[in-house]
Amino acid sequence: MASTLNATDRALMLLPFEEWVSLQTAAQRAEIDETAAISIVRAGRRRGVLRTRGSGAMQQVMRVYPNPRRTSWN
């Protein structure tokens, strides 16, 4: 693992592992606004780090991979 994390990796690693939380809670834990959280969640899903369920205000996220992870094209 790299010695420094970029902002996206840092935000993803602040989310609880294997625990569903609301998007609002995820934003609070990562200390970002909800608009930024939506982008972080999208990146986390592409990387295989997060799962989501629900939509809109009811959306929940769960970190399913313990470390930062990048696909070969990122």
Coordinates of C-alpha atoms in Angstrom, one line a residue:
M1 CA 0.0 0.0 0.0
A2 CA 1.2 3.5 -0.8
S3 CA 2.6 5.5 2.1
T4 CA 0.2 8.4 1.4
L5 CA -3.5 8.2 0.5
N6 CA -5.2 10.5 -1.9
A7 CA -8.4 12.3 -0.8
T8 CA -10.7 9.7 -2.3
D9 CA -8.8 6.8 -0.7
R10 CA -8.8 8.6 2.7
A11 CA -12.5 9.2 2.6
L12 CA -13.2 5.6 1.6
M13 CA -11.1 4.3 4.5
L14 CA -12.9 6.4 7.0
L15 CA -16.1 4.5 6.3
P16 CA -16.9 1.5 8.6
F17 CA -15.9 -1.9 7.3
E18 CA -18.8 -4.4 6.7
E19 CA -21.4 -2.1 8.3
W20 CA -24.3 -0.4 6.4
V21 CA -24.5 3.4 7.0
S22 CA -26.6 6.1 5.4
L23 CA -25.0 8.3 2.8
Q24 CA -25.4 11.2 5.3
T25 CA -23.5 9.3 8.0
A26 CA -20.8 8.4 5.5
A27 CA -20.4 12.0 4.6
Q28 CA -20.1 13.0 8.3
R29 CA -17.5 10.3 9.0
A30 CA -15.4 11.3 6.0
E31 CA -15.9 15.0 7.0
I32 CA -17.2 16.0 3.5
D33 CA -20.5 17.4 2.2
E34 CA -23.1 15.1 0.8
T35 CA -22.5 16.2 -2.8
A36 CA -18.8 15.1 -2.5
A37 CA -19.9 11.9 -0.8
I38 CA -21.9 10.9 -3.9
S39 CA -18.7 11.2 -6.0
I40 CA -16.7 9.3 -3.4
V41 CA -19.3 6.5 -3.3
R42 CA -19.3 6.3 -7.1
A43 CA -15.5 6.0 -7.1
G44 CA -15.7 3.4 -4.3
R45 CA -18.2 1.3 -6.3
R46 CA -16.0 1.4 -9.4
R47 CA -13.0 0.3 -7.4
G48 CA -14.9 -2.6 -5.7
V49 CA -14.5 -1.1 -2.3
L50 CA -18.1 -0.1 -1.6
R51 CA -21.6 -1.6 -2.0
T52 CA -24.7 0.5 -2.0
R53 CA -28.4 -0.2 -1.5
G54 CA -31.4 2.0 -1.8
S55 CA -31.5 5.4 -3.6
G56 CA -31.9 9.1 -2.9
A57 CA -32.1 10.1 0.7
M58 CA -32.4 6.5 1.7
Q59 CA -29.2 5.3 0.1
Q60 CA -26.9 3.3 2.3
V61 CA -23.2 2.3 1.7
M62 CA -21.0 -0.4 3.1
R63 CA -17.2 -0.7 2.7
V64 CA -16.5 -4.3 1.7
Y65 CA -12.8 -4.2 1.0
P66 CA -10.4 -3.5 3.9
N67 CA -7.7 -1.4 2.0
P68 CA -7.6 1.2 -0.7
R69 CA -7.9 -0.5 -4.1
R70 CA -7.5 0.6 -7.6
T71 CA -8.5 -1.0 -10.8
S72 CA -5.8 -1.3 -13.5
W73 CA -7.3 1.6 -15.5
N74 CA -7.4 4.1 -12.6

